[in-house]
PDB file of C-alpha atoms in Angstrom:
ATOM      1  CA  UNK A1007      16.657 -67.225   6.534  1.00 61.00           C
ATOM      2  CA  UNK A1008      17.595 -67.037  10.201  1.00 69.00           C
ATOM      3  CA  UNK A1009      19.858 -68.346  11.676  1.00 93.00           C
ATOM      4  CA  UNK A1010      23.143 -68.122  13.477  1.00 97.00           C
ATOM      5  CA  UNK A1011      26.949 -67.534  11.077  1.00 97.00           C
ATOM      6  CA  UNK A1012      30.374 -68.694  12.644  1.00 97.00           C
ATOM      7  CA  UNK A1013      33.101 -67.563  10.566  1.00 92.00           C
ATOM      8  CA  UNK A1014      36.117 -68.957   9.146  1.00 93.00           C
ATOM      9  CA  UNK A1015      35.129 -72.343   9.004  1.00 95.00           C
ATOM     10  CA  UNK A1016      38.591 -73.165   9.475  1.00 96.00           C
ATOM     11  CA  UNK A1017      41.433 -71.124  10.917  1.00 95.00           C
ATOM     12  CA  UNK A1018      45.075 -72.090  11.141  1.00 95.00           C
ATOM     13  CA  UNK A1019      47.418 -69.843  13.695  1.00 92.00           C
ATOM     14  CA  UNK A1020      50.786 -70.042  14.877  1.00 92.00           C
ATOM     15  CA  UNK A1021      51.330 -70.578  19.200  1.00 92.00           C
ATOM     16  CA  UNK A1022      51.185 -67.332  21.106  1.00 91.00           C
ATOM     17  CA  UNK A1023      49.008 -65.234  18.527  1.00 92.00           C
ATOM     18  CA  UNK A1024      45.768 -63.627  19.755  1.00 94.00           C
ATOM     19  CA  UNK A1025      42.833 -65.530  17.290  1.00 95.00           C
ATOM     20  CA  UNK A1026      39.071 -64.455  17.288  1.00 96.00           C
ATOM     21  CA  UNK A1027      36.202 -66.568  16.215  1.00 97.00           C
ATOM     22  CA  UNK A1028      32.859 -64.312  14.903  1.00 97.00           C
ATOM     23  CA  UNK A1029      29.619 -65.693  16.073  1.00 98.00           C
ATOM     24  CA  UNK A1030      26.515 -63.255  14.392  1.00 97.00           C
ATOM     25  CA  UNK A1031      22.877 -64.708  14.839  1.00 97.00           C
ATOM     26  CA  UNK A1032      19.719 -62.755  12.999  1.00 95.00           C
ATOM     27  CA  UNK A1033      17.151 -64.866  14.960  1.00 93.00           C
ATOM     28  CA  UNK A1034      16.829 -61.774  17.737  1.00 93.00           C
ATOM     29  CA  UNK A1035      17.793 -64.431  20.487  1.00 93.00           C
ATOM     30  CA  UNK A1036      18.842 -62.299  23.883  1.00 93.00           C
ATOM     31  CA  UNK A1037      21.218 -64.900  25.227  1.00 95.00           C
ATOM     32  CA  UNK A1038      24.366 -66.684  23.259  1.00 97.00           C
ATOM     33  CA  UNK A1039      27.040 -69.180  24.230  1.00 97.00           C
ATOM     34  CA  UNK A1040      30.242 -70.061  23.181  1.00 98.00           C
ATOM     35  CA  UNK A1041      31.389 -73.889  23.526  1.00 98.00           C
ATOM     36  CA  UNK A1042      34.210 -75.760  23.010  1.00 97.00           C
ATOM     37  CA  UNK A1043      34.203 -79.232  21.647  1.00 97.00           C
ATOM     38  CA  UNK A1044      37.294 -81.807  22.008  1.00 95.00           C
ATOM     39  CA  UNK A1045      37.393 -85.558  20.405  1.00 87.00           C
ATOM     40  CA  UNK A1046      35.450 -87.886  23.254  1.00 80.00           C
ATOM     41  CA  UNK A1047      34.609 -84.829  25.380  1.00 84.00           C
ATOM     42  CA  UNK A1048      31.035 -83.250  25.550  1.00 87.00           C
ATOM     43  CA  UNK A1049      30.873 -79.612  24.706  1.00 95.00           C
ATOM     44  CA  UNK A1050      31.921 -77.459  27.376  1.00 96.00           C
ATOM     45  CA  UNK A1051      30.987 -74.334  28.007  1.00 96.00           C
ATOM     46  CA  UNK A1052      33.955 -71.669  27.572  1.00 97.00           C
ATOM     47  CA  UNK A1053      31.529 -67.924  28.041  1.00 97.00           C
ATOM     48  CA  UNK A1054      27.727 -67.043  27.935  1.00 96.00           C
ATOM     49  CA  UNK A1055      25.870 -63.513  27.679  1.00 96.00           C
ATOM     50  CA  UNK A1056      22.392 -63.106  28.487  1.00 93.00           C
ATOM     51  CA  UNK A1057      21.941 -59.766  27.498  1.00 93.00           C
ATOM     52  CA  UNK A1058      24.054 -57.058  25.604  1.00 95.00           C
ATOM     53  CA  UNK A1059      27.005 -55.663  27.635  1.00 96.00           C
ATOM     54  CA  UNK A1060      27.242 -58.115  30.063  1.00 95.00           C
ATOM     55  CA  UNK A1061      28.712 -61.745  30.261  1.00 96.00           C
ATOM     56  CA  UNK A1062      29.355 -64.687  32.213  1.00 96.00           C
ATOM     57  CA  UNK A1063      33.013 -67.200  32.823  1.00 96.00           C
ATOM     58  CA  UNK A1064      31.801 -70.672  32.008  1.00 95.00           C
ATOM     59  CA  UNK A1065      33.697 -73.808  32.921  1.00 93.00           C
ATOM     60  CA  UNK A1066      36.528 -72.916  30.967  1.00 96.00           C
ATOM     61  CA  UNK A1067      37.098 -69.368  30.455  1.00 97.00           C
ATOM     62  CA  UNK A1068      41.098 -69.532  31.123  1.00 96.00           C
ATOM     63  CA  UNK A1069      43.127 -68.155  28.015  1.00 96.00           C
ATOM     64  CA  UNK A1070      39.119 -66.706  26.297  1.00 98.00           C
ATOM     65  CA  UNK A1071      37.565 -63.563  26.196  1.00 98.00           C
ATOM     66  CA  UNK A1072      34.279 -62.323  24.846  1.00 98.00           C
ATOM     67  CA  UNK A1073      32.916 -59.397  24.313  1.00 97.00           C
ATOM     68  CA  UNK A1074      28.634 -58.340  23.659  1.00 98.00           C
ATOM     69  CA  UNK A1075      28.659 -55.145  22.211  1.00 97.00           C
ATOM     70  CA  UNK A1076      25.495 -55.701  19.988  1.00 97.00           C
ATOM     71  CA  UNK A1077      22.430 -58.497  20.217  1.00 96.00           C
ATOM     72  CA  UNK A1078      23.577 -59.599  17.375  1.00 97.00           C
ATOM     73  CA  UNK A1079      27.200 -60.993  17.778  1.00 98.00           C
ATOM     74  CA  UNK A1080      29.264 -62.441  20.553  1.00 98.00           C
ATOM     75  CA  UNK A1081      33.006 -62.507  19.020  1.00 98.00           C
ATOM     76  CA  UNK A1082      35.226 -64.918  21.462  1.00 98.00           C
ATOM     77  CA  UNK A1083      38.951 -64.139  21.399  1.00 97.00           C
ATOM     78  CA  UNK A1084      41.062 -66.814  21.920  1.00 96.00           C
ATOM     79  CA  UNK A1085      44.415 -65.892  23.492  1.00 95.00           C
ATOM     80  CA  UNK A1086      47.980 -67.174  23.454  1.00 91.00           C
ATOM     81  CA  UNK A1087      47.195 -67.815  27.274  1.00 91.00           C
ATOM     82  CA  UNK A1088      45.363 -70.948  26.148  1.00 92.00           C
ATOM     83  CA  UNK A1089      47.272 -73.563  26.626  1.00 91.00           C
ATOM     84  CA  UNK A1090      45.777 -76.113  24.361  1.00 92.00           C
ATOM     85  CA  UNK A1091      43.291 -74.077  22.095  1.00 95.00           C
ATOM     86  CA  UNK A1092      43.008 -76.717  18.801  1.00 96.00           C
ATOM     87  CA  UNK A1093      39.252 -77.772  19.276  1.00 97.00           C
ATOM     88  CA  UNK A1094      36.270 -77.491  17.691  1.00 97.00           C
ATOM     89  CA  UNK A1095      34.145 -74.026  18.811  1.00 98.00           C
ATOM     90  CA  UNK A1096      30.819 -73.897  18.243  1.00 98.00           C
ATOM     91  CA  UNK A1097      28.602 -70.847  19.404  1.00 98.00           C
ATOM     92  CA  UNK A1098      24.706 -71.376  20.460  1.00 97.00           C
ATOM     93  CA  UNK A1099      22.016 -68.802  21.007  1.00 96.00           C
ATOM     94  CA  UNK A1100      18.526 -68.645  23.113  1.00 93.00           C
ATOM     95  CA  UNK A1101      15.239 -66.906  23.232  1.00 86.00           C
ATOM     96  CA  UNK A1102      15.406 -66.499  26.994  1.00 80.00           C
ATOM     97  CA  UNK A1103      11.252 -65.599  27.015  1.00 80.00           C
ATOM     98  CA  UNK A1104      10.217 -68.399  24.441  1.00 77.00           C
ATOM     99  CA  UNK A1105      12.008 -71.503  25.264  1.00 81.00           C
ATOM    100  CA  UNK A1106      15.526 -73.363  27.242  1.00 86.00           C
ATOM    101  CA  UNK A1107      16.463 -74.950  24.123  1.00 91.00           C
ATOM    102  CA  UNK A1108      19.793 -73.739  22.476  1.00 95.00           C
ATOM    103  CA  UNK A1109      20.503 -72.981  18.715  1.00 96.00           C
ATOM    104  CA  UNK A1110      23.886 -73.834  17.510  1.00 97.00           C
ATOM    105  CA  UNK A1111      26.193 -72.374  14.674  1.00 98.00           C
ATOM    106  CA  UNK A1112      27.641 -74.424  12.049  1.00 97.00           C
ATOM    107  CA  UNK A1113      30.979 -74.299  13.944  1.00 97.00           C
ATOM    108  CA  UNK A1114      34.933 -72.865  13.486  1.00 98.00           C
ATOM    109  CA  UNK A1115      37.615 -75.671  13.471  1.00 97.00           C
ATOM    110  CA  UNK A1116      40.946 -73.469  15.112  1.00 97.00           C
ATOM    111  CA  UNK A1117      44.014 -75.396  14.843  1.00 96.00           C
ATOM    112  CA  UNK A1118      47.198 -73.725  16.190  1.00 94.00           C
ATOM    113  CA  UNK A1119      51.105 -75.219  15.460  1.00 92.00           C
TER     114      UNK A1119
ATOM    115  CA  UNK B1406      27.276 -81.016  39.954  1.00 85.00           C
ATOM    116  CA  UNK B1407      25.358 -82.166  37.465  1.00 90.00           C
ATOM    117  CA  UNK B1408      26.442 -84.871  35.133  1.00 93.00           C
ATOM    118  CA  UNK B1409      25.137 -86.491  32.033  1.00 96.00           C
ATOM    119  CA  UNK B1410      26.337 -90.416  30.648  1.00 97.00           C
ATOM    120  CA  UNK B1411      25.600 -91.499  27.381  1.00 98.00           C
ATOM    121  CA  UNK B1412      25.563 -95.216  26.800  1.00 97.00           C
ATOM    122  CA  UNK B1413      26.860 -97.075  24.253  1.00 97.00           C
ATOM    123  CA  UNK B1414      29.643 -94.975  23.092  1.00 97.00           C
ATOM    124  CA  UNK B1415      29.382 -96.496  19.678  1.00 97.00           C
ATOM    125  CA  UNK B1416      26.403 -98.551  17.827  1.00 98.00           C
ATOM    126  CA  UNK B1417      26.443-100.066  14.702  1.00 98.00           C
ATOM    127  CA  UNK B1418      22.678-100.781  13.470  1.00 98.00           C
ATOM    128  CA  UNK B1419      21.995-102.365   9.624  1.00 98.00           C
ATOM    129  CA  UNK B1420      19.449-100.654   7.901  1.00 98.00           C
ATOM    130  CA  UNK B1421      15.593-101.317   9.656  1.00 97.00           C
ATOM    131  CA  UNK B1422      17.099-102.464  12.921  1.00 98.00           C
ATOM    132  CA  UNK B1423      15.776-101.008  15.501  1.00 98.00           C
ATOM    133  CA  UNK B1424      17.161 -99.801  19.182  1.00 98.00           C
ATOM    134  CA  UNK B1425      17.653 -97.756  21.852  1.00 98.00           C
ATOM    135  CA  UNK B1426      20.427 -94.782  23.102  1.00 98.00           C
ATOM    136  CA  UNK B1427      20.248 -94.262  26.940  1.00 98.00           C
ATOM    137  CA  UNK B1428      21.196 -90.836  28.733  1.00 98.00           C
ATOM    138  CA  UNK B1429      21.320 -91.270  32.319  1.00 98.00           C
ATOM    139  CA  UNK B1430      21.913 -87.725  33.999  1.00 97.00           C
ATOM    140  CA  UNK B1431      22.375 -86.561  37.697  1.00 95.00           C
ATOM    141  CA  UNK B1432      20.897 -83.086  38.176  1.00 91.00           C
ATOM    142  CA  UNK B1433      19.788 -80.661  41.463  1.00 87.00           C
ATOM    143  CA  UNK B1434      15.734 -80.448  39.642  1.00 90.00           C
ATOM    144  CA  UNK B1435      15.439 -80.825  36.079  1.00 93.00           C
ATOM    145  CA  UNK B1436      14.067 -78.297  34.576  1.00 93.00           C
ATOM    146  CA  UNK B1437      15.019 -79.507  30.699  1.00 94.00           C
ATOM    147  CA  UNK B1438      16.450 -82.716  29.177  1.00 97.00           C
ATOM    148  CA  UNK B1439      17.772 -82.254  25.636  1.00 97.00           C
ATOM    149  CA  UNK B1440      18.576 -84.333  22.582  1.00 98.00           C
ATOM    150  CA  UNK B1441      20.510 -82.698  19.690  1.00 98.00           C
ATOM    151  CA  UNK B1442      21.452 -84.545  16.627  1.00 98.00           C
ATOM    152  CA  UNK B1443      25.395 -84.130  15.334  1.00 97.00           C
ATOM    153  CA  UNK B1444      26.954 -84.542  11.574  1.00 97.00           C
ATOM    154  CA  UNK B1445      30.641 -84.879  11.761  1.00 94.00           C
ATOM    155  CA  UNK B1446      32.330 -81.294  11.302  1.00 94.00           C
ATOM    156  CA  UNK B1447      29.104 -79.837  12.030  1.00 96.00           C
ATOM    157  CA  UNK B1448      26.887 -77.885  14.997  1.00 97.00           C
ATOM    158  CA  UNK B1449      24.535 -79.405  16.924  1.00 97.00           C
ATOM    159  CA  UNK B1450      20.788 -79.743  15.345  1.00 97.00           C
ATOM    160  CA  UNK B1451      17.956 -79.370  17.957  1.00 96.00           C
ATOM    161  CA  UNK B1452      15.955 -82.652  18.353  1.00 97.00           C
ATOM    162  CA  UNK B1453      13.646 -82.442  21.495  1.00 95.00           C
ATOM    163  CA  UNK B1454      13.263 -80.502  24.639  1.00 96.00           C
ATOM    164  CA  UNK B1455      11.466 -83.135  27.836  1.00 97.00           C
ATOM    165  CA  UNK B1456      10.262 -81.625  30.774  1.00 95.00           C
ATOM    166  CA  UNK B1457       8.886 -83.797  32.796  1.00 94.00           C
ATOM    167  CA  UNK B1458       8.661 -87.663  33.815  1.00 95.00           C
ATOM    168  CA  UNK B1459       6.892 -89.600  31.344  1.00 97.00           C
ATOM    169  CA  UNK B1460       6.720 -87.345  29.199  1.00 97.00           C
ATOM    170  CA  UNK B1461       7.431 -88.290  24.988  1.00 98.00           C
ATOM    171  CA  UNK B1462       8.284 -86.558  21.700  1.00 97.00           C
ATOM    172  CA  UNK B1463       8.375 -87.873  18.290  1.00 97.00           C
ATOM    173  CA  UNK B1464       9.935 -87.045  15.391  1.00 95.00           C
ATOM    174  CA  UNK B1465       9.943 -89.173  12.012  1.00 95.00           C
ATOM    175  CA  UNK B1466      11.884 -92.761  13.440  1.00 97.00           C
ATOM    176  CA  UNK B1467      12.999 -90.725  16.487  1.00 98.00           C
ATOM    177  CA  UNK B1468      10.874 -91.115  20.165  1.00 98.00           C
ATOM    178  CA  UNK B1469      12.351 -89.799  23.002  1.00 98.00           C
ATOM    179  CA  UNK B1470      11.413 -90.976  26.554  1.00 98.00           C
ATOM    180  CA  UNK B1471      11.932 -89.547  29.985  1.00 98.00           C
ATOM    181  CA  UNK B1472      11.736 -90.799  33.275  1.00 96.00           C
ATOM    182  CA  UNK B1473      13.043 -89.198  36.828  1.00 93.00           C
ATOM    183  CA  UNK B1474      16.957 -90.596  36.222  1.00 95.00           C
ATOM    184  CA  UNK B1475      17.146 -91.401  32.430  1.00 97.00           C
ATOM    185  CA  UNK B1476      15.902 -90.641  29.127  1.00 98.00           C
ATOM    186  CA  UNK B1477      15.838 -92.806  25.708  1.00 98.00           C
ATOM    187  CA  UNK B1478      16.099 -91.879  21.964  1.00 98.00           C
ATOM    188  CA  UNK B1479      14.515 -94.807  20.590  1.00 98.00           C
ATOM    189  CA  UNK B1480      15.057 -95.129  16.712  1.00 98.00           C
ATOM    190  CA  UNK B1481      12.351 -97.152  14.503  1.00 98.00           C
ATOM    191  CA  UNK B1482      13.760 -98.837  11.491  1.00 98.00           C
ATOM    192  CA  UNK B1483      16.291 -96.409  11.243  1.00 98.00           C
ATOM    193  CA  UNK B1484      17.787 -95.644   7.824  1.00 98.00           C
ATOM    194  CA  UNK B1485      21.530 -94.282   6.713  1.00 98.00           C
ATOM    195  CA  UNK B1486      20.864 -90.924   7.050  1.00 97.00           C
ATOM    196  CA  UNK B1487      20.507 -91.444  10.680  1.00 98.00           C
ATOM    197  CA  UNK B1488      23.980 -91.485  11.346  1.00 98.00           C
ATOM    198  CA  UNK B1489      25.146 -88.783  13.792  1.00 98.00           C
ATOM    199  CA  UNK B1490      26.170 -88.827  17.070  1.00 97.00           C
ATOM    200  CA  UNK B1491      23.023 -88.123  19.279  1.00 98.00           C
ATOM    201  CA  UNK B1492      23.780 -85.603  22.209  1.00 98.00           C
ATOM    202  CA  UNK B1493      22.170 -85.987  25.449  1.00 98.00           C
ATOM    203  CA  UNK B1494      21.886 -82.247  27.532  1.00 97.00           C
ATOM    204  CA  UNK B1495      20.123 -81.249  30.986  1.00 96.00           C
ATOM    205  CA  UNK B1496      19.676 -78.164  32.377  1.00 93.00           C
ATOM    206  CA  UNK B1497      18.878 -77.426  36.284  1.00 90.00           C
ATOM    207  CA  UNK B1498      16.517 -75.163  37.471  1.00 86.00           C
ATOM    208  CA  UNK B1499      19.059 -73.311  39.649  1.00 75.00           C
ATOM    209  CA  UNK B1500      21.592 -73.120  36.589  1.00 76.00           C
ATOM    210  CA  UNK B1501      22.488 -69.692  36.104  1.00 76.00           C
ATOM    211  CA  UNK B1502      22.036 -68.630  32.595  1.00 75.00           C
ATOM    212  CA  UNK B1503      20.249 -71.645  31.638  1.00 80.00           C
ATOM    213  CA  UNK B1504      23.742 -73.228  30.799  1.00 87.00           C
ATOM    214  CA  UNK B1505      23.511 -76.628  29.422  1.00 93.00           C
ATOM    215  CA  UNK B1506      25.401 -80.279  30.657  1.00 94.00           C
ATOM    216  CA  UNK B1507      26.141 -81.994  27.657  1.00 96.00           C
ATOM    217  CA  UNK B1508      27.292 -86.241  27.544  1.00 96.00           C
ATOM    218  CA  UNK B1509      30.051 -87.454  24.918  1.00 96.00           C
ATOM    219  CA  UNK B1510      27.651 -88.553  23.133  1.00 97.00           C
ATOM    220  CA  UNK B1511      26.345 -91.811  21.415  1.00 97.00           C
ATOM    221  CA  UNK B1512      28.127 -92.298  17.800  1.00 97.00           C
ATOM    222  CA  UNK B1513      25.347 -94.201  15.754  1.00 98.00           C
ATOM    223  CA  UNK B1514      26.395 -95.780  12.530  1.00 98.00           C
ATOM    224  CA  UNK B1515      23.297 -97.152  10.250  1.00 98.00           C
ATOM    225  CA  UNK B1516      24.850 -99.500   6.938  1.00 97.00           C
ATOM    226  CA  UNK B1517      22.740-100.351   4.076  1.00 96.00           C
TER     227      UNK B1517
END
């Protein structure tokens, strides 16, 4: 089955520790996005890659960092520079010459006390 | 900047009542207005991709309708499995990366 993985499905961290979320898709999409989602907020986007070895701030890259070694996976790293990083991340890819439409991940609930 | 509004935050529907969720969106050329469906604690699930004006998709008790400042998801005697929130998206045709403006998003509850 294809499709795209986000793992842990939860992860607990203490403030000022370095977390990073995994985000591996099989579906050979080019381009992938990482989102963050906050109660009575729409998703906003955090990073985005369009092709391997290169990648793009989105509207809220403070305290984040991503890196696109392979096709396949776009790890984001959150950072103890994040001032409020307890959300809901969810990572999305695209098949930039078939369609616009995005393909989300099941998600990785972070909480940090 | 573009900017996407989902109206009503909240609807409660009994089982076969039918209605309407409204996305109104503000956008430099649309090249894409999306609807994704959301379980709680879940991703996203693609629902429909509208291009154009006038243009509609179906999908089991789901229609969605587009016009030049607003699209619908119109649900047909909808059933309790249709509860989600419903997320509205656009993308502009000058958007670099093809990045997506999502709403909040409409929170629809269906009881039996």
């Amino acid at each position: 089955d294809g499709g795209i993985t986000q793992s842990p499905k939860y992860l607990f961290r203490k403030e000022g520790q370095n977390v990073t979320l995994s985000c591996e898709q099989n579906l050979n999409h080019d381009a992938m996005y990482w989102y963050r989602q906050d109660p009575g907020q729409g998703l906003r986007l955090i990073y985005y890659s369009q092709i391997v070895n290169d990648f793009q701030k989105g509207d809220i890259a403070e305290g984040y960092s991503v890196s696109r070694e392979k096709k396949e996976s776009f790890p984001l790293t959150v950072t103890s520079a994040q001032k409020n990083p307890t959300a809901f991340y969810l990572c999305a890819s695209r098949n930039r010459a078939k369609s616009y439409e995005q393909y989300f991940g099941p998600g990785t609930r972070l909480t940090v006390t | 900047e573009d900017q996407v509004t989902q109206s009503p935050e909240a609807l409660r529907l009994q089982e076969g009542e039918s209605s309407s969720l409204n996305c109104s969106y503000t956008v430099s050329g649309l090249r894409g207005l999306f609807w994704y469906r959301q379980d709680p604690g879940k991703g996203p699930e693609f629902l429909f991709t509208l291009y154009s004006a006038g243009e509609e998709k179906e999908k089991e008790r789901l229609k969605a309708t587009l016009t030049k400042k607003e699209s619908f998801l119109h649900i047909t005697a909808p059933k309790p499995e249709d509860s989600a929130t419903y997320l509205c998206a656009v993308q502009a045709y000058e958007t670099s990366g093809s990045r997506l403006t999502f709403g909040e998003g409409t929170q629809l509850t269906v009881n039996p």
